[in-house]
mmCIF file of C-alpha atoms and ligand atoms in Angstrom:
data_model
loop_
_atom_site.group_PDB
_atom_site.id
_atom_site.type_symbol
_atom_site.label_atom_id
_atom_site.label_comp_id
_atom_site.label_asym_id
_atom_site.label_seq_id
_atom_site.Cartn_x
_atom_site.Cartn_y
_atom_site.Cartn_z
ATOM 1 C CA MET A 1 -20.939 -1.710 4.065
ATOM 2 C CA VAL A 2 -19.408 -2.521 0.857
ATOM 3 C CA ASP A 3 -21.513 -4.600 -1.473
ATOM 4 C CA PRO A 4 -19.196 -7.334 -2.725
ATOM 5 C CA VAL A 5 -21.285 -8.031 -5.963
ATOM 6 C CA GLU A 6 -20.911 -4.401 -6.989
ATOM 7 C CA LEU A 7 -17.270 -3.878 -5.987
ATOM 8 C CA THR A 8 -16.499 -7.252 -8.257
ATOM 9 C CA GLN A 9 -18.258 -5.112 -10.879
ATOM 10 C CA ARG A 10 -15.838 -2.129 -10.487
ATOM 11 C CA LEU A 11 -12.648 -4.004 -10.199
ATOM 12 C CA ILE A 12 -13.387 -5.851 -13.397
ATOM 13 C CA ARG A 13 -13.723 -2.364 -15.392
ATOM 14 C CA TYR A 14 -9.921 -1.904 -14.563
ATOM 15 C CA ASP A 15 -7.891 -3.147 -17.296
ATOM 16 C CA THR A 16 -5.222 -4.916 -15.536
ATOM 17 C CA VAL A 17 -4.189 -7.232 -18.257
ATOM 18 C CA ASN A 18 -0.991 -8.896 -17.345
ATOM 19 C CA PRO A 19 1.375 -8.243 -19.299
ATOM 20 C CA PRO A 20 1.490 -5.192 -18.935
ATOM 21 C CA GLY A 21 -0.493 -5.039 -15.635
ATOM 22 C CA ARG A 22 -1.342 -1.601 -14.886
ATOM 23 C CA GLU A 23 -3.090 -2.841 -11.433
ATOM 24 C CA GLY A 24 -2.080 0.862 -9.725
ATOM 25 C CA ASP A 25 -5.521 2.517 -10.363
ATOM 26 C CA CYS A 26 -7.435 -0.666 -9.156
ATOM 27 C CA ALA A 27 -5.205 -0.874 -6.085
ATOM 28 C CA ALA A 28 -5.634 2.942 -5.222
ATOM 29 C CA LEU A 29 -9.379 2.236 -5.045
ATOM 30 C CA LEU A 30 -9.043 -0.636 -2.628
ATOM 31 C CA ALA A 31 -6.484 0.961 -0.838
ATOM 32 C CA GLY A 32 -8.666 3.964 -0.455
ATOM 33 C CA LEU A 33 -11.711 1.865 0.730
ATOM 34 C CA LEU A 34 -9.582 -0.040 3.195
ATOM 35 C CA SER A 35 -8.236 3.186 4.507
ATOM 36 C CA ASP A 36 -11.635 4.886 5.058
ATOM 37 C CA ALA A 37 -12.704 1.599 7.190
ATOM 38 C CA GLY A 38 -9.824 2.168 9.281
ATOM 39 C CA PHE A 39 -7.245 -0.001 7.754
ATOM 40 C CA ALA A 40 -3.490 1.022 8.221
ATOM 41 C CA THR A 41 -2.866 0.645 4.348
ATOM 42 C CA ARG A 42 0.332 0.497 2.241
ATOM 43 C CA LEU A 43 0.747 0.885 -1.627
ATOM 44 C CA VAL A 44 3.682 -1.626 -2.699
ATOM 45 C CA PRO A 45 4.967 -0.288 -6.024
ATOM 46 C CA LEU A 46 5.709 -2.925 -8.832
ATOM 47 C CA GLY A 47 7.324 -0.705 -11.716
ATOM 48 C CA ASP A 48 5.362 1.684 -13.617
ATOM 49 C CA GLY A 49 1.698 2.261 -12.963
ATOM 50 C CA ARG A 50 1.651 -1.093 -11.105
ATOM 51 C CA ALA A 51 0.901 -1.738 -7.425
ATOM 52 C CA SER A 52 0.000 -4.308 -4.808
ATOM 53 C CA VAL A 53 -1.796 -3.239 -1.432
ATOM 54 C CA VAL A 54 -0.875 -4.218 2.038
ATOM 55 C CA ALA A 55 -3.644 -3.618 4.781
ATOM 56 C CA ARG A 56 -3.941 -4.317 8.531
ATOM 57 C CA LEU A 57 -6.536 -3.811 11.084
ATOM 58 C CA GLY A 58 -6.591 -4.356 14.785
ATOM 59 C CA LYS A 59 -3.981 -5.132 17.513
ATOM 60 C CA ALA A 60 -2.417 -8.823 17.871
ATOM 61 C CA GLY A 61 -4.217 -10.897 20.493
ATOM 62 C CA ALA A 62 -3.485 -14.291 21.698
ATOM 63 C CA ARG A 63 -2.887 -15.685 18.240
ATOM 64 C CA LYS A 64 -0.964 -14.339 15.134
ATOM 65 C CA PRO A 65 -3.223 -12.296 12.498
ATOM 66 C CA LEU A 66 -5.605 -14.187 10.165
ATOM 67 C CA ALA A 67 -4.334 -12.940 6.410
ATOM 68 C CA PHE A 68 -6.321 -13.037 3.378
ATOM 69 C CA THR A 69 -4.740 -12.643 0.040
ATOM 70 C CA GLY A 70 -5.781 -12.396 -3.792
ATOM 71 C CA HIS A 71 -4.414 -10.924 -6.999
ATOM 72 C CA ILE A 72 -5.716 -8.238 -9.079
ATOM 73 C CA ASP A 73 -3.729 -8.560 -12.254
ATOM 74 C CA VAL A 74 -5.859 -10.590 -14.956
ATOM 75 C CA VAL A 75 -4.444 -12.942 -17.807
ATOM 76 C CA PRO A 76 -4.759 -11.903 -21.852
ATOM 77 C CA LEU A 77 -8.179 -12.173 -23.236
ATOM 78 C CA GLY A 78 -7.298 -14.755 -25.884
ATOM 79 C CA THR A 79 -7.409 -15.112 -29.611
ATOM 80 C CA ARG A 80 -11.079 -16.558 -29.425
ATOM 81 C CA ALA A 81 -13.678 -13.546 -29.912
ATOM 82 C CA TRP A 82 -15.645 -12.691 -26.589
ATOM 83 C CA SER A 83 -19.461 -12.545 -26.535
ATOM 84 C CA PHE A 84 -19.334 -9.555 -24.285
ATOM 85 C CA GLU A 85 -17.335 -6.503 -23.688
ATOM 86 C CA PRO A 86 -14.464 -8.401 -21.528
ATOM 87 C CA PHE A 87 -13.931 -5.171 -19.175
ATOM 88 C CA CYS A 88 -17.924 -4.380 -18.975
ATOM 89 C CA GLY A 89 -18.316 -5.918 -15.430
ATOM 90 C CA GLU A 90 -22.124 -6.011 -16.140
ATOM 91 C CA LEU A 91 -24.904 -8.395 -14.250
ATOM 92 C CA ASP A 92 -26.531 -10.675 -16.331
ATOM 93 C CA GLY A 93 -29.000 -12.562 -14.342
ATOM 94 C CA ASP A 94 -27.006 -14.219 -11.577
ATOM 95 C CA ARG A 95 -23.604 -13.868 -13.465
ATOM 96 C CA VAL A 96 -20.905 -11.049 -13.033
ATOM 97 C CA LEU A 97 -19.457 -10.886 -16.503
ATOM 98 C CA GLY A 98 -15.730 -9.939 -17.579
ATOM 99 C CA ARG A 99 -12.221 -11.037 -17.713
ATOM 100 C CA GLY A 100 -11.021 -11.556 -13.928
ATOM 101 C CA ALA A 101 -14.818 -12.264 -12.732
ATOM 102 C CA SER A 102 -13.620 -15.693 -11.576
ATOM 103 C CA ASP A 103 -9.769 -15.416 -11.311
ATOM 104 C CA MET A 104 -9.918 -13.432 -9.408
ATOM 105 C CA LYS A 105 -11.528 -9.802 -8.656
ATOM 106 C CA SER A 106 -14.588 -11.508 -7.201
ATOM 107 C CA GLY A 107 -12.760 -13.059 -4.226
ATOM 108 C CA VAL A 108 -10.690 -9.993 -3.767
ATOM 109 C CA ALA A 109 -13.924 -8.054 -3.653
ATOM 110 C CA ALA A 110 -15.729 -10.660 -1.289
ATOM 111 C CA PHE A 111 -12.642 -10.462 1.468
ATOM 112 C CA VAL A 112 -12.366 -6.819 1.147
ATOM 113 C CA ALA A 113 -16.043 -6.496 1.739
ATOM 114 C CA ALA A 114 -15.933 -8.920 4.585
ATOM 115 C CA ALA A 115 -12.929 -7.451 6.328
ATOM 116 C CA ILE A 116 -14.493 -3.825 6.229
ATOM 117 C CA GLY A 117 -17.516 -5.309 7.618
ATOM 118 C CA MET A 118 -15.968 -7.378 10.290
ATOM 119 C CA ALA A 119 -13.737 -4.320 11.087
ATOM 120 C CA ALA A 120 -15.955 -2.669 14.151
ATOM 121 C CA SER A 121 -16.594 -6.120 15.606
ATOM 122 C CA ALA A 122 -13.337 -8.225 15.227
ATOM 123 C CA GLY A 123 -10.702 -5.296 15.138
ATOM 124 C CA ASN A 124 -10.429 -4.841 18.632
ATOM 125 C CA ARG A 125 -9.770 -8.414 19.418
ATOM 126 C CA THR A 126 -7.531 -9.990 16.561
ATOM 127 C CA GLU A 127 -5.447 -8.620 13.792
ATOM 128 C CA ILE A 128 -6.398 -9.057 9.946
ATOM 129 C CA VAL A 129 -3.878 -8.703 7.384
ATOM 130 C CA LEU A 130 -4.876 -8.233 3.705
ATOM 131 C CA LEU A 131 -2.272 -8.774 0.875
ATOM 132 C CA ILE A 132 -3.877 -7.797 -2.426
ATOM 133 C CA THR A 133 -1.161 -8.519 -5.265
ATOM 134 C CA ALA A 134 -0.214 -7.275 -8.608
ATOM 135 C CA GLY A 135 1.734 -9.249 -11.045
ATOM 136 C CA GLU A 136 0.631 -12.880 -9.785
ATOM 137 C CA GLU A 137 -0.345 -14.301 -13.138
ATOM 138 C CA THR A 138 3.276 -13.957 -14.525
ATOM 139 C CA GLY A 139 4.822 -15.629 -11.416
ATOM 140 C CA CYS A 140 4.009 -14.082 -8.317
ATOM 141 C CA ASP A 141 5.870 -10.817 -8.518
ATOM 142 C CA GLY A 142 3.829 -8.854 -6.391
ATOM 143 C CA ALA A 143 3.689 -10.979 -3.663
ATOM 144 C CA GLU A 144 7.608 -11.274 -3.827
ATOM 145 C CA SER A 145 7.835 -7.453 -3.751
ATOM 146 C CA ILE A 146 5.599 -7.360 -0.836
ATOM 147 C CA VAL A 147 8.181 -10.182 0.989
ATOM 148 C CA ARG A 148 11.148 -8.117 -0.062
ATOM 149 C CA ALA A 149 9.841 -5.101 1.494
ATOM 150 C CA GLY A 150 9.477 -7.038 4.580
ATOM 151 C CA LEU A 151 5.815 -6.006 5.030
ATOM 152 C CA GLN A 152 3.802 -9.584 5.162
ATOM 153 C CA GLY A 153 4.773 -10.275 8.699
ATOM 154 C CA GLU A 154 3.759 -13.622 10.128
ATOM 155 C CA ALA A 155 0.176 -15.165 9.926
ATOM 156 C CA GLY A 156 -1.634 -17.782 12.219
ATOM 157 C CA ALA A 157 -3.547 -18.668 9.222
ATOM 158 C CA LEU A 158 -3.918 -17.729 5.472
ATOM 159 C CA VAL A 159 -6.810 -18.155 3.019
ATOM 160 C CA VAL A 160 -5.924 -17.580 -0.631
ATOM 161 C CA CYS A 161 -9.119 -16.486 -2.359
ATOM 162 C CA GLU A 162 -8.660 -17.942 -5.514
ATOM 163 C CA PRO A 163 -11.421 -19.603 -7.656
ATOM 164 C CA THR A 164 -12.596 -22.820 -5.773
ATOM 165 C CA ALA A 165 -16.369 -22.362 -6.245
ATOM 166 C CA ASN A 166 -16.670 -22.014 -2.672
ATOM 167 C CA VAL A 167 -14.837 -25.545 -1.667
ATOM 168 C CA PRO A 168 -11.759 -25.175 0.482
ATOM 169 C CA PHE A 169 -8.920 -26.434 -1.165
ATOM 170 C CA VAL A 170 -6.217 -27.855 1.221
ATOM 171 C CA GLY A 171 -3.099 -27.429 -1.402
ATOM 172 C CA HIS A 172 -1.685 -27.399 -4.854
ATOM 173 C CA LYS A 173 1.330 -28.501 -6.318
ATOM 174 C CA GLY A 174 4.716 -26.841 -6.668
ATOM 175 C CA ALA A 175 5.954 -25.501 -9.638
ATOM 176 C CA LEU A 176 9.622 -25.521 -10.914
ATOM 177 C CA TRP A 177 10.082 -23.827 -14.367
ATOM 178 C CA LEU A 178 13.472 -24.571 -16.249
ATOM 179 C CA LYS A 179 15.027 -23.158 -19.429
ATOM 180 C CA ALA A 180 17.601 -25.006 -20.917
ATOM 181 C CA VAL A 181 19.770 -23.321 -23.492
ATOM 182 C CA LEU A 182 22.128 -25.477 -25.868
ATOM 183 C CA LYS A 183 24.830 -24.069 -27.815
ATOM 184 C CA GLY A 184 26.692 -25.225 -31.021
ATOM 185 C CA ILE A 185 28.675 -23.430 -33.883
ATOM 186 C CA THR A 186 27.019 -21.964 -36.847
ATOM 187 C CA ALA A 187 27.952 -22.876 -40.499
ATOM 188 C CA HIS A 188 26.574 -22.684 -43.870
ATOM 189 C CA GLY A 189 23.651 -25.079 -44.225
ATOM 190 C CA SER A 190 25.370 -26.741 -47.072
ATOM 191 C CA MET A 191 28.558 -27.665 -45.274
ATOM 192 C CA PRO A 192 27.144 -29.068 -41.952
ATOM 193 C CA GLU A 193 30.425 -30.946 -40.770
ATOM 194 C CA ARG A 194 31.533 -27.412 -40.159
ATOM 195 C CA GLY A 195 29.318 -26.717 -37.432
ATOM 196 C CA ASP A 196 27.755 -28.000 -34.464
ATOM 197 C CA ASN A 197 24.095 -28.321 -34.481
ATOM 198 C CA ALA A 198 22.282 -27.083 -31.186
ATOM 199 C CA VAL A 199 18.820 -28.351 -32.347
ATOM 200 C CA TYR A 200 20.084 -31.954 -32.463
ATOM 201 C CA LYS A 201 21.274 -31.439 -29.087
ATOM 202 C CA ALA A 202 17.945 -30.049 -27.883
ATOM 203 C CA ALA A 203 16.305 -32.820 -29.719
ATOM 204 C CA ARG A 204 18.137 -35.490 -27.808
ATOM 205 C CA ALA A 205 17.806 -33.724 -24.786
ATOM 206 C CA VAL A 206 13.944 -33.574 -25.239
ATOM 207 C CA ASN A 207 13.469 -37.140 -25.875
ATOM 208 C CA ARG A 208 15.536 -38.102 -22.537
ATOM 209 C CA LEU A 209 13.340 -35.778 -20.640
ATOM 210 C CA ALA A 210 10.123 -37.558 -22.105
ATOM 211 C CA CYS A 211 11.579 -40.654 -20.414
ATOM 212 C CA PHE A 212 12.435 -38.977 -17.045
ATOM 213 C CA HIS A 213 10.870 -40.660 -13.823
ATOM 214 C CA PHE A 214 10.604 -38.736 -10.351
ATOM 215 C CA GLY A 215 11.210 -41.999 -8.697
ATOM 216 C CA VAL A 216 8.673 -41.039 -5.765
ATOM 217 C CA ASP A 217 5.056 -42.384 -4.803
ATOM 218 C CA GLY A 218 2.216 -40.091 -5.761
ATOM 219 C CA HIS A 219 0.800 -38.028 -2.952
ATOM 220 C CA PRO A 220 -2.501 -39.429 -1.787
ATOM 221 C CA VAL A 221 -4.570 -36.103 -2.652
ATOM 222 C CA LEU A 222 -2.252 -34.170 -4.797
ATOM 223 C CA GLY A 223 -1.435 -36.778 -7.215
ATOM 224 C CA ALA A 224 1.693 -37.557 -9.022
ATOM 225 C CA PRO A 225 4.374 -35.003 -9.819
ATOM 226 C CA THR A 226 4.500 -34.423 -13.509
ATOM 227 C CA ILE A 227 7.080 -32.869 -16.159
ATOM 228 C CA ASN A 228 6.359 -31.346 -19.388
ATOM 229 C CA VAL A 229 8.236 -29.905 -21.911
ATOM 230 C CA GLY A 230 6.481 -26.825 -22.918
ATOM 231 C CA SER A 231 8.467 -25.278 -25.747
ATOM 232 C CA LEU A 232 11.517 -25.934 -28.005
ATOM 233 C CA HIS A 233 13.281 -23.248 -30.124
ATOM 234 C CA GLY A 234 16.151 -23.200 -32.340
ATOM 235 C CA GLY A 235 17.675 -22.037 -35.434
ATOM 236 C CA LEU A 236 17.124 -18.823 -37.209
ATOM 237 C CA ASN A 237 16.924 -19.823 -40.957
ATOM 238 C CA ILE A 238 16.769 -22.958 -42.858
ATOM 239 C CA ASN A 239 20.152 -23.061 -44.448
ATOM 240 C CA SER A 240 22.155 -22.356 -41.564
ATOM 241 C CA VAL A 241 23.349 -24.829 -38.542
ATOM 242 C CA PRO A 242 21.816 -23.700 -35.451
ATOM 243 C CA ASP A 243 24.043 -22.533 -32.654
ATOM 244 C CA ARG A 244 21.653 -22.180 -30.040
ATOM 245 C CA ALA A 245 18.384 -23.791 -28.999
ATOM 246 C CA GLU A 246 16.110 -23.403 -26.103
ATOM 247 C CA ILE A 247 13.865 -25.918 -24.241
ATOM 248 C CA GLU A 248 11.399 -25.068 -21.362
ATOM 249 C CA ILE A 249 10.569 -27.516 -19.054
ATOM 250 C CA ASP A 250 7.735 -27.269 -16.667
ATOM 251 C CA LEU A 251 7.830 -29.466 -13.510
ATOM 252 C CA ARG A 252 4.946 -29.876 -10.979
ATOM 253 C CA THR A 253 5.788 -31.089 -7.815
ATOM 254 C CA ILE A 254 4.475 -32.640 -4.505
ATOM 255 C CA PRO A 255 5.721 -32.238 -0.833
ATOM 256 C CA GLY A 256 8.858 -34.161 -0.083
ATOM 257 C CA ILE A 257 10.441 -33.119 -3.680
ATOM 258 C CA ALA A 258 13.469 -30.574 -3.129
ATOM 259 C CA HIS A 259 13.505 -28.393 -5.991
ATOM 260 C CA ALA A 260 17.216 -27.721 -5.900
ATOM 261 C CA GLU A 261 17.905 -31.642 -6.594
ATOM 262 C CA LEU A 262 14.946 -31.979 -8.978
ATOM 263 C CA ARG A 263 16.976 -29.348 -10.875
ATOM 264 C CA GLU A 264 20.095 -31.252 -10.927
ATOM 265 C CA ARG A 265 18.584 -34.532 -11.754
ATOM 266 C CA ILE A 266 16.934 -32.704 -14.909
ATOM 267 C CA ARG A 267 20.518 -31.357 -15.952
ATOM 268 C CA ALA A 268 21.652 -35.003 -15.715
ATOM 269 C CA GLN A 269 18.724 -36.424 -17.703
ATOM 270 C CA MET A 270 19.363 -34.229 -20.410
ATOM 271 C CA ALA A 271 23.000 -35.556 -20.980
ATOM 272 C CA GLU A 272 23.934 -32.454 -22.883
ATOM 273 C CA ASP A 273 25.826 -29.173 -22.150
ATOM 274 C CA ALA A 274 23.427 -26.971 -21.301
ATOM 275 C CA ASP A 275 22.864 -23.825 -19.148
ATOM 276 C CA LEU A 276 20.015 -23.951 -17.101
ATOM 277 C CA GLU A 277 18.134 -21.455 -15.850
ATOM 278 C CA THR A 278 15.236 -21.098 -13.409
ATOM 279 C CA ILE A 279 12.195 -19.238 -14.381
ATOM 280 C CA ILE A 280 9.944 -19.973 -11.434
ATOM 281 C CA ASP A 281 10.488 -21.734 -8.428
ATOM 282 C CA LEU A 282 7.581 -22.230 -6.095
ATOM 283 C CA PRO A 283 6.909 -24.841 -3.408
ATOM 284 C CA GLY A 284 3.814 -26.606 -3.292
ATOM 285 C CA ILE A 285 0.947 -26.051 -0.343
ATOM 286 C CA TRP A 286 -0.256 -28.603 1.907
ATOM 287 C CA THR A 287 -2.439 -27.922 4.933
ATOM 288 C CA ALA A 288 -3.656 -31.686 6.636
ATOM 289 C CA PRO A 289 -7.855 -31.401 6.012
ATOM 290 C CA GLU A 290 -8.227 -32.650 9.729
ATOM 291 C CA SER A 291 -5.847 -29.943 11.345
ATOM 292 C CA PRO A 292 -8.187 -28.209 13.656
ATOM 293 C CA TRP A 293 -8.383 -24.747 11.574
ATOM 294 C CA ALA A 294 -8.865 -26.533 8.377
ATOM 295 C CA ALA A 295 -11.639 -28.395 9.918
ATOM 296 C CA ARG A 296 -13.625 -25.433 11.230
ATOM 297 C CA VAL A 297 -13.284 -23.746 8.176
ATOM 298 C CA ALA A 298 -14.609 -26.637 6.537
ATOM 299 C CA GLU A 299 -17.626 -26.550 8.942
ATOM 300 C CA ILE A 300 -18.190 -22.705 8.428
ATOM 301 C CA THR A 301 -18.298 -23.199 4.482
ATOM 302 C CA THR A 302 -20.634 -25.949 4.527
ATOM 303 C CA LYS A 303 -22.931 -24.248 6.646
ATOM 304 C CA VAL A 304 -23.240 -21.193 4.356
ATOM 305 C CA THR A 305 -23.306 -23.343 1.030
ATOM 306 C CA GLY A 306 -25.118 -26.545 2.088
ATOM 307 C CA GLU A 307 -22.633 -28.681 0.256
ATOM 308 C CA PRO A 308 -20.985 -31.576 1.670
ATOM 309 C CA ARG A 309 -17.489 -31.705 2.690
ATOM 310 C CA ALA A 310 -14.876 -32.912 0.329
ATOM 311 C CA VAL A 311 -11.059 -32.719 0.240
ATOM 312 C CA LYS A 312 -10.148 -31.065 -2.811
ATOM 313 C CA THR A 313 -6.754 -29.482 -4.464
ATOM 314 C CA ALA A 314 -5.948 -26.819 -6.920
ATOM 315 C CA THR A 315 -4.402 -27.663 -10.330
ATOM 316 C CA TYR A 316 -3.001 -24.233 -10.321
ATOM 317 C CA PHE A 317 -0.301 -22.574 -8.348
ATOM 318 C CA SER A 318 -0.933 -19.345 -6.387
ATOM 319 C CA ASP A 319 0.766 -16.611 -4.261
ATOM 320 C CA ALA A 320 0.730 -18.811 -1.277
ATOM 321 C CA SER A 321 3.992 -20.663 -2.487
ATOM 322 C CA VAL A 322 5.654 -17.373 -1.804
ATOM 323 C CA LEU A 323 3.702 -16.115 0.940
ATOM 324 C CA VAL A 324 3.575 -19.245 3.136
ATOM 325 C CA PRO A 325 7.098 -19.620 3.772
ATOM 326 C CA ALA A 326 7.624 -15.972 4.247
ATOM 327 C CA MET A 327 4.636 -15.491 6.870
ATOM 328 C CA GLY A 328 5.914 -18.491 9.077
ATOM 329 C CA GLY A 329 4.288 -21.195 7.513
ATOM 330 C CA PRO A 330 0.640 -20.931 8.535
ATOM 331 C CA PRO A 331 -2.022 -23.610 7.748
ATOM 332 C CA THR A 332 -3.252 -22.321 4.437
ATOM 333 C CA LEU A 333 -6.450 -22.825 2.167
ATOM 334 C CA ILE A 334 -7.401 -21.992 -1.096
ATOM 335 C CA LEU A 335 -11.283 -20.992 -1.067
ATOM 336 C CA GLY A 336 -12.668 -18.431 -3.116
ATOM 337 C CA PRO A 337 -16.099 -17.544 -5.013
ATOM 338 C CA GLY A 338 -14.632 -17.872 -8.731
ATOM 339 C CA GLU A 339 -15.314 -21.096 -10.940
ATOM 340 C CA PRO A 340 -12.111 -22.883 -11.254
ATOM 341 C CA GLY A 341 -12.829 -24.153 -14.648
ATOM 342 C CA LEU A 342 -13.742 -20.574 -16.069
ATOM 343 C CA ALA A 343 -10.046 -19.115 -14.826
ATOM 344 C CA HIS A 344 -8.349 -17.654 -17.901
ATOM 345 C CA GLN A 345 -11.594 -18.938 -20.363
ATOM 346 C CA THR A 346 -13.303 -16.787 -23.036
ATOM 347 C CA ASP A 347 -16.260 -15.332 -21.554
ATOM 348 C CA GLU A 348 -15.232 -15.533 -17.982
ATOM 349 C CA TRP A 349 -18.075 -14.962 -15.442
ATOM 350 C CA CYS A 350 -18.678 -15.696 -11.728
ATOM 351 C CA GLY A 351 -22.263 -16.228 -9.738
ATOM 352 C CA ALA A 352 -23.295 -13.256 -7.954
ATOM 353 C CA GLU A 353 -24.657 -15.675 -5.103
ATOM 354 C CA ARG A 354 -21.357 -17.320 -5.022
ATOM 355 C CA ILE A 355 -19.641 -13.905 -4.241
ATOM 356 C CA ARG A 356 -22.254 -13.074 -1.667
ATOM 357 C CA GLN A 357 -21.404 -16.695 0.062
ATOM 358 C CA SER A 358 -18.082 -16.200 0.109
ATOM 359 C CA THR A 359 -18.279 -12.738 2.109
ATOM 360 C CA GLN A 360 -20.571 -14.709 4.407
ATOM 361 C CA ILE A 361 -17.799 -17.291 4.733
ATOM 362 C CA TYR A 362 -14.815 -15.027 5.162
ATOM 363 C CA ARG A 363 -16.854 -13.026 7.764
ATOM 364 C CA ASP A 364 -17.520 -16.289 9.894
ATOM 365 C CA ILE A 365 -13.830 -17.229 9.492
ATOM 366 C CA ILE A 366 -13.126 -13.880 10.897
ATOM 367 C CA ALA A 367 -15.337 -14.128 13.706
ATOM 368 C CA ASP A 368 -14.098 -17.524 14.436
ATOM 369 C CA TRP A 369 -10.559 -16.517 14.474
ATOM 370 C CA ALA A 370 -11.579 -13.586 16.829
ATOM 371 C CA ARG A 371 -13.201 -15.871 19.147
ATOM 372 C CA GLY A 372 -9.989 -17.828 19.636
ATOM 373 C CA ALA A 373 -7.952 -14.636 20.008
HETATM 374 ZN ZN1 ZN B 401 -5.981 -16.638 -10.067
#
């Protein structure tokens, strides 16, 4: 048996701050535990000292495999001082302390513990697939490398164990991040008439973007799509006409908005000659809460936590954007022990009781899946 709280503590002690990542040792530990429990395990490299893990158990039954996913990289510590050592992984009362406690080494530990615990009873009736990714926080790089290697396969259902405080979330918005580069001609700052000022072009483009309308109704649960210009850089020094400026645009979308079309609308809205580069392009996720599997998971979750059912969605995006289309579009729920409000925060922690609860929830989800197989 693997204790999910102890495993969370162990995982936190690996410094997997991304960038640079360095998830390799943490991935190797998990791969070792899963191999020992009978899983067929593959490490999928992602550059120097970095790796994701794909682990499979059991044989395909009437149903496609049940998949769980989580990432083992964490975000940087930030500039504020922490009141404890960020990689200590210590228990303080009910709290497991450290970077990644909520987002989301607790979630990984819980599904690994659940899958190992259920291996003997469920493994001969259904197939379980675990996708433990590196490089999620910088844009799902690990999930993409798994998909490029063709190791994800199809899934009948997917649980994304990101922080939701053990409430099943039925989706999240998509994200389209664009960089626009505007070019001009440099000249001495005392003779601006000889140049062509790229910062002026960027400023005009940004003002037009501030007035962008998506022209769609908001989704009843996910809400309205959004646009935010997150950065504007241009010019090298005060006394030159800048010949280059860059704008970064963060678009969050809902089902029904085609990203390729949106990109062209953004280009038109800027009404300036700009090179448009896509930084990330991740579709949104949506599973109808009344669909059969989502309803059963909600029932299982309520039974374990005692909390009433609620239809909620995540504000963040996840590896599901990459994995869901690649796995044949399975129903997908985001469900994990971390506190969503503590993700990326100073003094991050996760409740030990929540980790135990989510392990029980995942065990019950596996048992339910095996029953239907
Ligand atoms: Zn996360």
